[in-house]
Coordinates of C-alpha atoms (C1' of nucleotides) in Angstrom, one line a residue:
Chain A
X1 CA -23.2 23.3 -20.1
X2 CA -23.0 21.5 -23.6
X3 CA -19.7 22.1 -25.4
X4 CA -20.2 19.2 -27.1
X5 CA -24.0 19.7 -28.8
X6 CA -23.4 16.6 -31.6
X7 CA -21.5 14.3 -29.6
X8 CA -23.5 10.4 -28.1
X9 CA -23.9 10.4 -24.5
X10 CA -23.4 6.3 -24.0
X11 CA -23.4 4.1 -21.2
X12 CA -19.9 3.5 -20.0
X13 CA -19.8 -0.4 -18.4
X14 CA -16.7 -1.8 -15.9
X15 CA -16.5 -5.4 -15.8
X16 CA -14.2 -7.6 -13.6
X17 CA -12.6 -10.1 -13.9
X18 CA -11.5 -11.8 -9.9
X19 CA -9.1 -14.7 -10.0
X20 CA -8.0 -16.3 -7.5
X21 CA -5.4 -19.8 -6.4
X22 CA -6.8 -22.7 -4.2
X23 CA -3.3 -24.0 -4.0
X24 CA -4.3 -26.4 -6.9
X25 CA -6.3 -24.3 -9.4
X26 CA -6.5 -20.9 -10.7
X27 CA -10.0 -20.0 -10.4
X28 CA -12.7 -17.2 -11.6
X29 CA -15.0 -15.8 -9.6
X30 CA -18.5 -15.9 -11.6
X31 CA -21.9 -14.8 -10.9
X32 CA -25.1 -16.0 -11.8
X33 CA -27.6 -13.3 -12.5
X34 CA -30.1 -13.5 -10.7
X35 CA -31.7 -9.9 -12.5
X36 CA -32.7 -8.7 -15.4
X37 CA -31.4 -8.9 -18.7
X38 CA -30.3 -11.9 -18.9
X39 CA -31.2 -13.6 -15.5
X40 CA -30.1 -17.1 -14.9
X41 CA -26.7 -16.5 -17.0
X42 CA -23.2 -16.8 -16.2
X43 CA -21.4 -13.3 -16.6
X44 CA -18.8 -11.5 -14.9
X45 CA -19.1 -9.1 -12.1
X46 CA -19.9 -5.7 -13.4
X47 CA -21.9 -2.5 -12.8
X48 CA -22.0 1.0 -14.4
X49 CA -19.9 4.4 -14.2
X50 CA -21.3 6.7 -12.1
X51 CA -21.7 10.1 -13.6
X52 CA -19.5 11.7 -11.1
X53 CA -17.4 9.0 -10.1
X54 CA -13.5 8.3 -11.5
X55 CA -13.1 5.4 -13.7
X56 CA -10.9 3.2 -11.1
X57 CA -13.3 4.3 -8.3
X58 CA -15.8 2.7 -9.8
X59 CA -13.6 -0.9 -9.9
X60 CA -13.1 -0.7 -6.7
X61 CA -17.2 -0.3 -5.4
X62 CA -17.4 -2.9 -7.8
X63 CA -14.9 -5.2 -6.7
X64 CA -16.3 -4.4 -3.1
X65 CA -19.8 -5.2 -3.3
X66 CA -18.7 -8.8 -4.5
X67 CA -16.0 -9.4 -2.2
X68 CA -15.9 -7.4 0.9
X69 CA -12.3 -6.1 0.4
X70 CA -10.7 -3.3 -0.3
X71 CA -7.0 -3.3 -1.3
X72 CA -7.2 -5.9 -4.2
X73 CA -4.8 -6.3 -6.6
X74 CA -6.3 -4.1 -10.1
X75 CA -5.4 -3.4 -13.4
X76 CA -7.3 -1.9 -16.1
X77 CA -7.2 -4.4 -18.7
X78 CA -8.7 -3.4 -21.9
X79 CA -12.1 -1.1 -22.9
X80 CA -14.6 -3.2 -25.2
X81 CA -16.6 -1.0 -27.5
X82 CA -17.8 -3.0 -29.9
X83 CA -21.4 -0.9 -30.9
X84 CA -23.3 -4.3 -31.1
X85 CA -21.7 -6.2 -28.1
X86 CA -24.4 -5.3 -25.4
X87 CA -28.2 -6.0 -27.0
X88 CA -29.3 -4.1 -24.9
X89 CA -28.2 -0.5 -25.6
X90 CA -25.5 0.8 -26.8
X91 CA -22.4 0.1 -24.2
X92 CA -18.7 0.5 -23.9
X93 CA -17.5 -1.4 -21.0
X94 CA -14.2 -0.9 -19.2
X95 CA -12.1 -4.2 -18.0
X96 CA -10.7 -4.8 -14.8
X97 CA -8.3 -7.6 -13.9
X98 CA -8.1 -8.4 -10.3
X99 CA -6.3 -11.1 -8.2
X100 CA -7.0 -11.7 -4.8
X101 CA -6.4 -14.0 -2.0
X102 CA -9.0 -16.6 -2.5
X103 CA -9.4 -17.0 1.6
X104 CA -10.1 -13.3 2.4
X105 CA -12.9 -12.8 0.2
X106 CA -16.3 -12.4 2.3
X107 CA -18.2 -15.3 1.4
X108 CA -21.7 -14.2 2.6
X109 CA -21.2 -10.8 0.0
X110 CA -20.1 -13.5 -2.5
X111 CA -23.3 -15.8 -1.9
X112 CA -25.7 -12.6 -1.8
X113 CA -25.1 -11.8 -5.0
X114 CA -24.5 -15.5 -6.6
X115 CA -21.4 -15.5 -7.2
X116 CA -18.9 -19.0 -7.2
X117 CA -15.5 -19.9 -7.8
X118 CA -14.8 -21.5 -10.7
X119 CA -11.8 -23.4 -12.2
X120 CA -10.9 -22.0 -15.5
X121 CA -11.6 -25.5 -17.2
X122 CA -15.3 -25.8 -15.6
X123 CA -16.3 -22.0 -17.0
X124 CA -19.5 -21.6 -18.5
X125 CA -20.8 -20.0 -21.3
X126 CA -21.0 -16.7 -20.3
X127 CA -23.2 -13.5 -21.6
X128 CA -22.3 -11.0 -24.3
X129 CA -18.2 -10.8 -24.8
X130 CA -17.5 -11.6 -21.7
X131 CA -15.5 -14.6 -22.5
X132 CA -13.7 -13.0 -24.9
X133 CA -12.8 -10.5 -21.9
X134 CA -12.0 -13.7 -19.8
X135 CA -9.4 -15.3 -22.6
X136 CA -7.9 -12.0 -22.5
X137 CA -7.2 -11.9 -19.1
X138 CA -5.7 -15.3 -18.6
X139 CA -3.4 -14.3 -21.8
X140 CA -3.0 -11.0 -19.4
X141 CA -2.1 -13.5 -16.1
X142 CA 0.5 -15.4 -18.3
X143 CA 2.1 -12.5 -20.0
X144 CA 2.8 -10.6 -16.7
X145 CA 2.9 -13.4 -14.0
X146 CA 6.3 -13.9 -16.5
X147 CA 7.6 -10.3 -16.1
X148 CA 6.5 -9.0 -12.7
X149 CA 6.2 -10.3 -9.4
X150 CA 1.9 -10.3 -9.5
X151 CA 1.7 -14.1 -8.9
X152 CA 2.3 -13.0 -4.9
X153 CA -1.6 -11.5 -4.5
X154 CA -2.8 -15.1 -5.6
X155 CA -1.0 -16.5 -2.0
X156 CA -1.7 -16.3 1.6
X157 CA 0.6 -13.2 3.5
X158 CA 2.8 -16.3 4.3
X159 CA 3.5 -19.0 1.9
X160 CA 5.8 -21.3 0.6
X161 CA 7.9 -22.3 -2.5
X162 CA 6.6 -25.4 -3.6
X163 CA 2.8 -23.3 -2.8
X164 CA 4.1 -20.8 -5.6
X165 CA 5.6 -23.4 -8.0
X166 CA 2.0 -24.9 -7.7
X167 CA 1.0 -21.6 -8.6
X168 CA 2.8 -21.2 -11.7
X169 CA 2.5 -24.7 -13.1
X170 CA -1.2 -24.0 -12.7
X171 CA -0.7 -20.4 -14.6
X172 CA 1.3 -22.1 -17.3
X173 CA -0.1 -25.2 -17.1
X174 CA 3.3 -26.7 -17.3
X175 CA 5.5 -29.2 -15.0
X176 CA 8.7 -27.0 -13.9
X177 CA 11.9 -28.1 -12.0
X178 CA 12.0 -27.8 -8.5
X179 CA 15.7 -26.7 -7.9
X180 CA 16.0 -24.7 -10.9
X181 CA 12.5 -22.8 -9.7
X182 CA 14.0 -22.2 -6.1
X183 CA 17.3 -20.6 -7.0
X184 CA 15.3 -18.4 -9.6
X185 CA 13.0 -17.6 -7.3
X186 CA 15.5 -16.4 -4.0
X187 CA 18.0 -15.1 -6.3
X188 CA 15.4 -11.9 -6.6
X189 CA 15.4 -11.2 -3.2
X190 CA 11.8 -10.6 -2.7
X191 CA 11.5 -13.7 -0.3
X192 CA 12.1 -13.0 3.8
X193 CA 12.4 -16.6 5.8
X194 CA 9.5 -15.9 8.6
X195 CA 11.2 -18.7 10.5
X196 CA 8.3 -20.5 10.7
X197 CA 7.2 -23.6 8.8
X198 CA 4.0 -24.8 7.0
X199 CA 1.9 -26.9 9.4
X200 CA -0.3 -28.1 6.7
X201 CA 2.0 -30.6 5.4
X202 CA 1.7 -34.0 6.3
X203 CA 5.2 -34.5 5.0
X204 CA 8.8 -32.4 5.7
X205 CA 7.1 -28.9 6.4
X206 CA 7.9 -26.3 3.9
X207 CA 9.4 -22.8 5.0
X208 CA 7.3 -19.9 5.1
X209 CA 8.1 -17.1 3.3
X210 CA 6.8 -13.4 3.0
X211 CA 7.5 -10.8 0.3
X212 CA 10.0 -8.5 1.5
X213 CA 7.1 -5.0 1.0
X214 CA 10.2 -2.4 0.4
X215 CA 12.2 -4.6 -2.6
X216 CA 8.8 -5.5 -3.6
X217 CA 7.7 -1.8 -4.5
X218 CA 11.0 -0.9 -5.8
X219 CA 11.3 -3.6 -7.9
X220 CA 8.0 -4.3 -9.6
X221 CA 8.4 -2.7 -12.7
X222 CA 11.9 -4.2 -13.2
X223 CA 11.7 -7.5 -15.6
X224 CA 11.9 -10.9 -13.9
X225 CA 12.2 -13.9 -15.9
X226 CA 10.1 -16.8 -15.3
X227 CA 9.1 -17.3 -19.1
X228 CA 8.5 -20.8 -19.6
X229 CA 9.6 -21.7 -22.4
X230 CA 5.9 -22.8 -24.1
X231 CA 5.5 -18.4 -24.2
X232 CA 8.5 -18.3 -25.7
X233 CA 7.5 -20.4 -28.7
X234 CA 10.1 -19.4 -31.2
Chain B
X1 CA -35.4 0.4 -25.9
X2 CA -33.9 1.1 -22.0
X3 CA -32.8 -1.8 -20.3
X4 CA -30.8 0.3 -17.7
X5 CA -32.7 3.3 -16.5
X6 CA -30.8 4.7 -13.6
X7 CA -27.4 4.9 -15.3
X8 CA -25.5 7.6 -17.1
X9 CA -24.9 8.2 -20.4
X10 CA -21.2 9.8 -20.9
X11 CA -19.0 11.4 -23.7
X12 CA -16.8 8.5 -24.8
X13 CA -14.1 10.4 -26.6
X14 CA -10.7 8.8 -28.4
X15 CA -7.5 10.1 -28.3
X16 CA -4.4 8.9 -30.1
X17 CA -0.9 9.1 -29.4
X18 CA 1.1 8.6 -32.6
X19 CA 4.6 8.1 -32.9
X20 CA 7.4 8.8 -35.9
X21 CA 11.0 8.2 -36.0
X22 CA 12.7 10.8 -38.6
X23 CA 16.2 8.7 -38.4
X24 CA 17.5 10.8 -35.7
X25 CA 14.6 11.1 -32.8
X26 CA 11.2 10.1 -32.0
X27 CA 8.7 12.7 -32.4
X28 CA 5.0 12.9 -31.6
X29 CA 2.4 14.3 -33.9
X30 CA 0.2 17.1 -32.0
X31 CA -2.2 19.4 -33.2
X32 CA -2.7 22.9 -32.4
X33 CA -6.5 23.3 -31.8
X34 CA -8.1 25.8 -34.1
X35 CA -11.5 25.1 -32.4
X36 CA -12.9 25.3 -29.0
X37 CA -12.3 24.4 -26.0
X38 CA -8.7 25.5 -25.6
X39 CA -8.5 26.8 -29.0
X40 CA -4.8 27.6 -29.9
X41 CA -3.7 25.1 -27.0
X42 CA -1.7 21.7 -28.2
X43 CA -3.3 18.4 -27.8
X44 CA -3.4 14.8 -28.7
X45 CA -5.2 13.8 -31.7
X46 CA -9.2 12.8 -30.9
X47 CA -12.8 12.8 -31.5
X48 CA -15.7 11.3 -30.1
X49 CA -17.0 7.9 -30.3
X50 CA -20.3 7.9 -32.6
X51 CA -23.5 6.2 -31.4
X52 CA -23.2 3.2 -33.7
X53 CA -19.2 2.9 -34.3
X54 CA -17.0 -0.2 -33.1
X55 CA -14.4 1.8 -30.8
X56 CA -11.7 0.4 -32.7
X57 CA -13.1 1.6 -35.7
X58 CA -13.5 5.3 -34.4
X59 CA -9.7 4.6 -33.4
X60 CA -8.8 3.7 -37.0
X61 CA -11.0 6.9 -38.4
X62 CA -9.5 9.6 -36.3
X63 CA -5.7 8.0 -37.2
X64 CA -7.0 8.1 -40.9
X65 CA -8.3 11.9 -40.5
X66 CA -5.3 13.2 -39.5
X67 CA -2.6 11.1 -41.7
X68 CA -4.2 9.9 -44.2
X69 CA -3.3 6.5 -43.7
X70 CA -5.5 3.4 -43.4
X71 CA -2.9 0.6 -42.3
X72 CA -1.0 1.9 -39.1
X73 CA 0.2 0.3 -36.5
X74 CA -2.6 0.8 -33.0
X75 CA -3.2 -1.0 -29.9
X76 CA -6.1 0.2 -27.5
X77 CA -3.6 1.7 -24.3
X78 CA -5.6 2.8 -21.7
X79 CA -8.9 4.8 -20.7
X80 CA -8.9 7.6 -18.9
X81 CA -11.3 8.4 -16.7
X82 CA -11.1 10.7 -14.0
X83 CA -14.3 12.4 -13.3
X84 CA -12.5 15.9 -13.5
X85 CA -10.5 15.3 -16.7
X86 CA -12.8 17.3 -19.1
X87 CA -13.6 20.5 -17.7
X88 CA -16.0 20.7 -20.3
X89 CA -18.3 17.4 -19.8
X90 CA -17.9 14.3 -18.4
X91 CA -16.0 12.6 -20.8
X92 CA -14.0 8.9 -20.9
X93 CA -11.1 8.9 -23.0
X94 CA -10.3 5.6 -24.7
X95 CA -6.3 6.1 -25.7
X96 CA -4.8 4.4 -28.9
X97 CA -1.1 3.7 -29.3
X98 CA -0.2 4.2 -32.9
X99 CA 3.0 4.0 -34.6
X100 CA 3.9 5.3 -38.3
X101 CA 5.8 5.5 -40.8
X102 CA 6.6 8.9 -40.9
X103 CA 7.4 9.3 -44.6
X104 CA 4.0 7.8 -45.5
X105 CA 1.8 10.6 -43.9
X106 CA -0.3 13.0 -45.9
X107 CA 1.2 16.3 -44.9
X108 CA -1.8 17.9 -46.9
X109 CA -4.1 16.2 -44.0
X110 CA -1.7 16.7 -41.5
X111 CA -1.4 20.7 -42.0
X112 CA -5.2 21.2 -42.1
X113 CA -5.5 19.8 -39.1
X114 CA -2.8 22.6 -37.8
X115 CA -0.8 19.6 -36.9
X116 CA 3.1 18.9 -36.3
X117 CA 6.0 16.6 -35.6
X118 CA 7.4 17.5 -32.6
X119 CA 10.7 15.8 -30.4
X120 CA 9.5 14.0 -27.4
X121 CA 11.9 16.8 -25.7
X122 CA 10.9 19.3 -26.9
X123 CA 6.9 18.7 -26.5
X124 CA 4.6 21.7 -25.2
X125 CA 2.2 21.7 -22.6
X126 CA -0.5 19.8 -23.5
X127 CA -4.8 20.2 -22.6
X128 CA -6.6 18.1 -20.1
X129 CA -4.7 15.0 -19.1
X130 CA -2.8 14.6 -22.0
X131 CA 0.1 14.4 -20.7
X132 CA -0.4 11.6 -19.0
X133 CA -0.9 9.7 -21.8
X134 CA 1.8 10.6 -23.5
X135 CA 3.9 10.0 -20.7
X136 CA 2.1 6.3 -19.9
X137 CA 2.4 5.9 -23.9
X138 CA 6.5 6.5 -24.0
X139 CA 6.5 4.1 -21.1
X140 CA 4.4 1.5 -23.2
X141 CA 6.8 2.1 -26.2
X142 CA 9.4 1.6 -23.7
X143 CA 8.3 -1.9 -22.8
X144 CA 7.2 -2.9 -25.9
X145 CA 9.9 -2.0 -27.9
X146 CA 11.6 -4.8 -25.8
X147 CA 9.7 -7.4 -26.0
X148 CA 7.8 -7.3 -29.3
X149 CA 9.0 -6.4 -33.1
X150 CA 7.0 -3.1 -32.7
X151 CA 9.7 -1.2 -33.6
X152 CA 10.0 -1.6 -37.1
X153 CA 6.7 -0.3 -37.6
X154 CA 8.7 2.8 -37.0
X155 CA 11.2 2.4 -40.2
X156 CA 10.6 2.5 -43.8
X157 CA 9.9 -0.8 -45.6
X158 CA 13.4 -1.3 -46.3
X159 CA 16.1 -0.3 -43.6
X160 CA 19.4 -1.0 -41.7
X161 CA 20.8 -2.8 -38.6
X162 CA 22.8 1.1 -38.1
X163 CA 18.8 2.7 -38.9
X164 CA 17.6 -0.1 -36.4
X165 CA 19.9 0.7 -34.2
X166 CA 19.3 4.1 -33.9
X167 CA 16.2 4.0 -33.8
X168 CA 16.8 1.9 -30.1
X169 CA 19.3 4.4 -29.0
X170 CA 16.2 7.0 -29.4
X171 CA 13.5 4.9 -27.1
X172 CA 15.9 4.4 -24.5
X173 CA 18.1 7.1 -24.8
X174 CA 21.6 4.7 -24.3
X175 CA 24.2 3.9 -26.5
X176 CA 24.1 0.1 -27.6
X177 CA 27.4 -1.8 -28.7
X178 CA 26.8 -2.4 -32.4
X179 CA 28.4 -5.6 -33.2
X180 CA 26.3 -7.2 -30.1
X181 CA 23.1 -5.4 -31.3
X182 CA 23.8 -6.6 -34.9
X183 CA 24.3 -10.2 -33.3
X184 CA 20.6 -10.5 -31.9
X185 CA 19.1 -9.0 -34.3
X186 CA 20.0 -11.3 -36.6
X187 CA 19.8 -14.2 -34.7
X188 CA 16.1 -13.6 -34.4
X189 CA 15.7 -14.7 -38.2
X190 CA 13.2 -11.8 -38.6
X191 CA 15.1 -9.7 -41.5
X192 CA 15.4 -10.8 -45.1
X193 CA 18.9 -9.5 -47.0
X194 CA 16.8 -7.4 -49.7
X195 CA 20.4 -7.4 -51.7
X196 CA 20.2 -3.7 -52.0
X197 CA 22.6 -1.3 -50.2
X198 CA 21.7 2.0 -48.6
X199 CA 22.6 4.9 -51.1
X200 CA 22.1 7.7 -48.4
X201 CA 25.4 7.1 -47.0
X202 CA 28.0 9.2 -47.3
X203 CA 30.2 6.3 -46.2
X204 CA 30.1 2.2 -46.6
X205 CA 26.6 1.8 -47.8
X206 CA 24.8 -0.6 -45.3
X207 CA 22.8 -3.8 -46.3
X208 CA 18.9 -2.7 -46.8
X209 CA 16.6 -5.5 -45.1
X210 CA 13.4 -5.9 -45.2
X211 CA 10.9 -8.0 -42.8
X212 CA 10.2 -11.7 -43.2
X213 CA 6.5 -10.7 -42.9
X214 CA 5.5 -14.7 -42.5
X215 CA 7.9 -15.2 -39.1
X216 CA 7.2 -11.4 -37.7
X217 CA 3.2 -12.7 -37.2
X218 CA 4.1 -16.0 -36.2
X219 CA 6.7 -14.4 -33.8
X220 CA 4.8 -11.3 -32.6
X221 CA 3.9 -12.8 -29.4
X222 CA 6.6 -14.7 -28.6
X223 CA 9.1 -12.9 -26.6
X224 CA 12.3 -11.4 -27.7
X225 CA 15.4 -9.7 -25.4
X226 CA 15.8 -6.4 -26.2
X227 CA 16.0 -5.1 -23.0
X228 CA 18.3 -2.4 -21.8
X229 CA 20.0 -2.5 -18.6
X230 CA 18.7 0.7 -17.8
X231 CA 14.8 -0.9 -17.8
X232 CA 16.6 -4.4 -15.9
X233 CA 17.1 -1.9 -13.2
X234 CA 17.4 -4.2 -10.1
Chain C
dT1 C1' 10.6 -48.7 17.3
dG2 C1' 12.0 -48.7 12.8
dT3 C1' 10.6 -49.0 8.0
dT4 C1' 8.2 -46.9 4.2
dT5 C1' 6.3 -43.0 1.8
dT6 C1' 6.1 -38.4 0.6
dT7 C1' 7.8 -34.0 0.1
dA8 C1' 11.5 -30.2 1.0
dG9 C1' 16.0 -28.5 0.4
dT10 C1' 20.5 -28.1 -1.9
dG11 C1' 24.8 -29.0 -5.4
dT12 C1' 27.1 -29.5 -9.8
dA13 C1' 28.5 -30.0 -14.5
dA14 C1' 27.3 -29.0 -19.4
dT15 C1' 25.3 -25.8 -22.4
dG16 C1' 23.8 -21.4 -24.1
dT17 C1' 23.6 -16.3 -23.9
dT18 C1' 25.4 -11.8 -23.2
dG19 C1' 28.8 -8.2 -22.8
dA20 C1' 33.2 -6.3 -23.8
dC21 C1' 36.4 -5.6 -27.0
dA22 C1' 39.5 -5.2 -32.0
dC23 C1' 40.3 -5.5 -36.6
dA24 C1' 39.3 -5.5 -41.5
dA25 C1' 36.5 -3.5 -45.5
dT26 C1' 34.0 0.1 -48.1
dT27 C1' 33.0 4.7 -49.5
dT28 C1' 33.6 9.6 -50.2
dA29 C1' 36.2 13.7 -49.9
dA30 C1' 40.4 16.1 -49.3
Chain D
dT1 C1' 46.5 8.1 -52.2
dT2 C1' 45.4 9.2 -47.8
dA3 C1' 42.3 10.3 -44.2
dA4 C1' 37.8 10.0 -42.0
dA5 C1' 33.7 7.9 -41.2
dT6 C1' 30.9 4.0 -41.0
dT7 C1' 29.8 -1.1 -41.8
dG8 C1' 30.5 -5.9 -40.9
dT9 C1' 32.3 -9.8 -38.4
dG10 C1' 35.1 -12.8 -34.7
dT11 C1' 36.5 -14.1 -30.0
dC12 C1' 36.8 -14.8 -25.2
dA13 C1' 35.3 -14.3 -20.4
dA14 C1' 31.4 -13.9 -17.4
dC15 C1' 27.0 -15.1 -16.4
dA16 C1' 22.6 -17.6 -16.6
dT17 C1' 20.0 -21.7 -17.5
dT18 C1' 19.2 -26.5 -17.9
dA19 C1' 19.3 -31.2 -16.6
dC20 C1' 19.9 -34.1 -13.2
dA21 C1' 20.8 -36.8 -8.0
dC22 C1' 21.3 -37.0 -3.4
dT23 C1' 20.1 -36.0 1.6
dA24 C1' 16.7 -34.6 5.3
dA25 C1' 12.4 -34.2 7.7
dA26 C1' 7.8 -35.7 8.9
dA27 C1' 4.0 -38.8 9.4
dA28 C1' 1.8 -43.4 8.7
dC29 C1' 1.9 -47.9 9.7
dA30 C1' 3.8 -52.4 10.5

DNA sequence: TGTTTTTAGTGTAATGTTGACACAATTTAA
DNA sequence: TTAAATTGTGTCAACATTACACTAAAAACA
């Protein structure tokens, strides 16, 4: 069946791009090919559609084969379609944006295929457009860690405040008030007190928290407001 | 040249939502296929990507097909790609967002292509997934709308605060105090006083502005308040 | 044991923003 | 000239945000 006789057939790309939060950086997760074309290059992890395979299927075996999970955090981000941007044949490619909790990954899938964490400071040069797909994302991350509750699938199932204010001044790459960040941040209600406390600290031990899974749902796609005021930039 | 043997080629197609605002509502321009597939059937605006054609550019040629306009409004939305969507072939379906003027079409272009303005209420059943898009598009104008000057891509060159304002009351389908409205609009420093009065009016002619083109791209990305409660929803 | 250092947790007053509301001015048509 | 419709602006109360200071807990070390 050929309804479309004059149409191109071309290959259809997903690339991903995996953050993640070490409780002091925000991170990339990067491989280093170790194939052809360009082996021995930095680029992000990607793959092509399968002929009979849905579009976000095909993130997800992606985002599997790298990490060993399956419920990450993904958005489609943007489709690049540039006709020059891959040299080696024509090739749209499909970007997904993925956060994940740096800890649960499955480090043996991530060495097998030569992958590494890397702070968004210490990023190489990588192949094709791909860095223009990773400046979009971190514009992406700041945008909508702003509006909606996302910055949660960076953390551990239990965390802390000051763990997320670290988390946001490493977004936003800003210094923000403690108090002011607190009251912001529990006036949502998206914060149950496990009762426990953090046994990391070497110092007054922080209360854990955990996102409350039913307020969460309902209210993701209301608006928050932790714009800082350096994306406000009037 | 074929770097990557084992993977499939597929139908990239592009399909455009694009919005007008006739004063009074927002419609959508849809076509009434006059070709197969689904001849007679009402779908979005498309075509297929060409071997050798930037995908924005292919965006910008089907817009210019249909309306005869070069400079409109478009963001890349989403892309669609469920393996099922076309019965037809296995197509991908890269979705643009455009909005127009809707005085400044060419209805010469637009009635060739058996095409009309139609009230997002009223809209027909559409082919394929289409739907969807225009549903995940409304949402997109939704949000936007809020957050970004998008909307006055919507108006003629020279309009009201009551056009504005109307114009608002359409995307979210609320009544908005006007005296409040009037208030942040202005205080956003975005319209220039043209001088001129509306002449349409059978009443007090309002004040005709125009954009301060400069401060709208310096202020694109920065955020703006124009949400209603009714998107707040907590 | 108690003193120091570090980090967590909360309160408050000043300022800015938003929402609710009322009145005066302009235009056309009756 | 009066009525009807619509535009334009002012004010006050409620709410949200900012800037800032003190107390409490835990471990390290004298």
């Amino acid at each position: 069946m050929n309804n479309y006789p004059q149409a191109s057939r071309i290959l259809v790309a997903i690339d991903c791009i995996i953050f993640g939060f070490d409780g002091k950086d925000i991170k990339l997760l990067l491989i280093k090919r170790n194939f052809e074309p360009e082996k021995g290059k930095w680029s992000l992890m990607g793959g092509f559609l399968n002929a009979d395979e849905d579009l976000a299927d095909g993130a997800v075996r992606i985002l599997y084969n790298l990490t060993g999970l399956k419920n990450i955090y993904v958005e489609q981000l943007e489709t690049f379609g540039k006709a020059d941007r891959d040299p080696g044949e024509r090739t749209v490619s499909v970007v997904f944006f993925a956060l994940i909790k740096i800890d649960d990954h499955d480090s043996e899938a991530v060495k097998s295929h030569n992958a590494s964490w890397i702070t968004l400071d210490a990023r190489p040069k990588l192949i094709f457009d791909h860095e223009k797909m990773v400046t979009r994302a971190i514009e992406h991350l700041k945008y909508n860690a702003a509006l909606h509750p996302i910055g949660f699938e960076l953390l551990p199932e239990r965390f802390t405040i000051p763990q997320l204010q670290k988390l946001y001044e490493a977004i936003y790459n800003i210094p923000i008030d403690r108090r002011n960040f607190s009251r912001k941040l529990l006036s949502t209600g998206l914060l149950i007190d496990t009762g426990q406390k953090n046994n990391n600290s070497a110092t007054k031990k922080a209360t854990l928290y955990k996102l409350d899974a039913e307020r969460y749902k309902t209210k993701f796609h209301s608006f928050w407001n932790f714009m800082p005021d350096s994306m406000k930039s009037n």
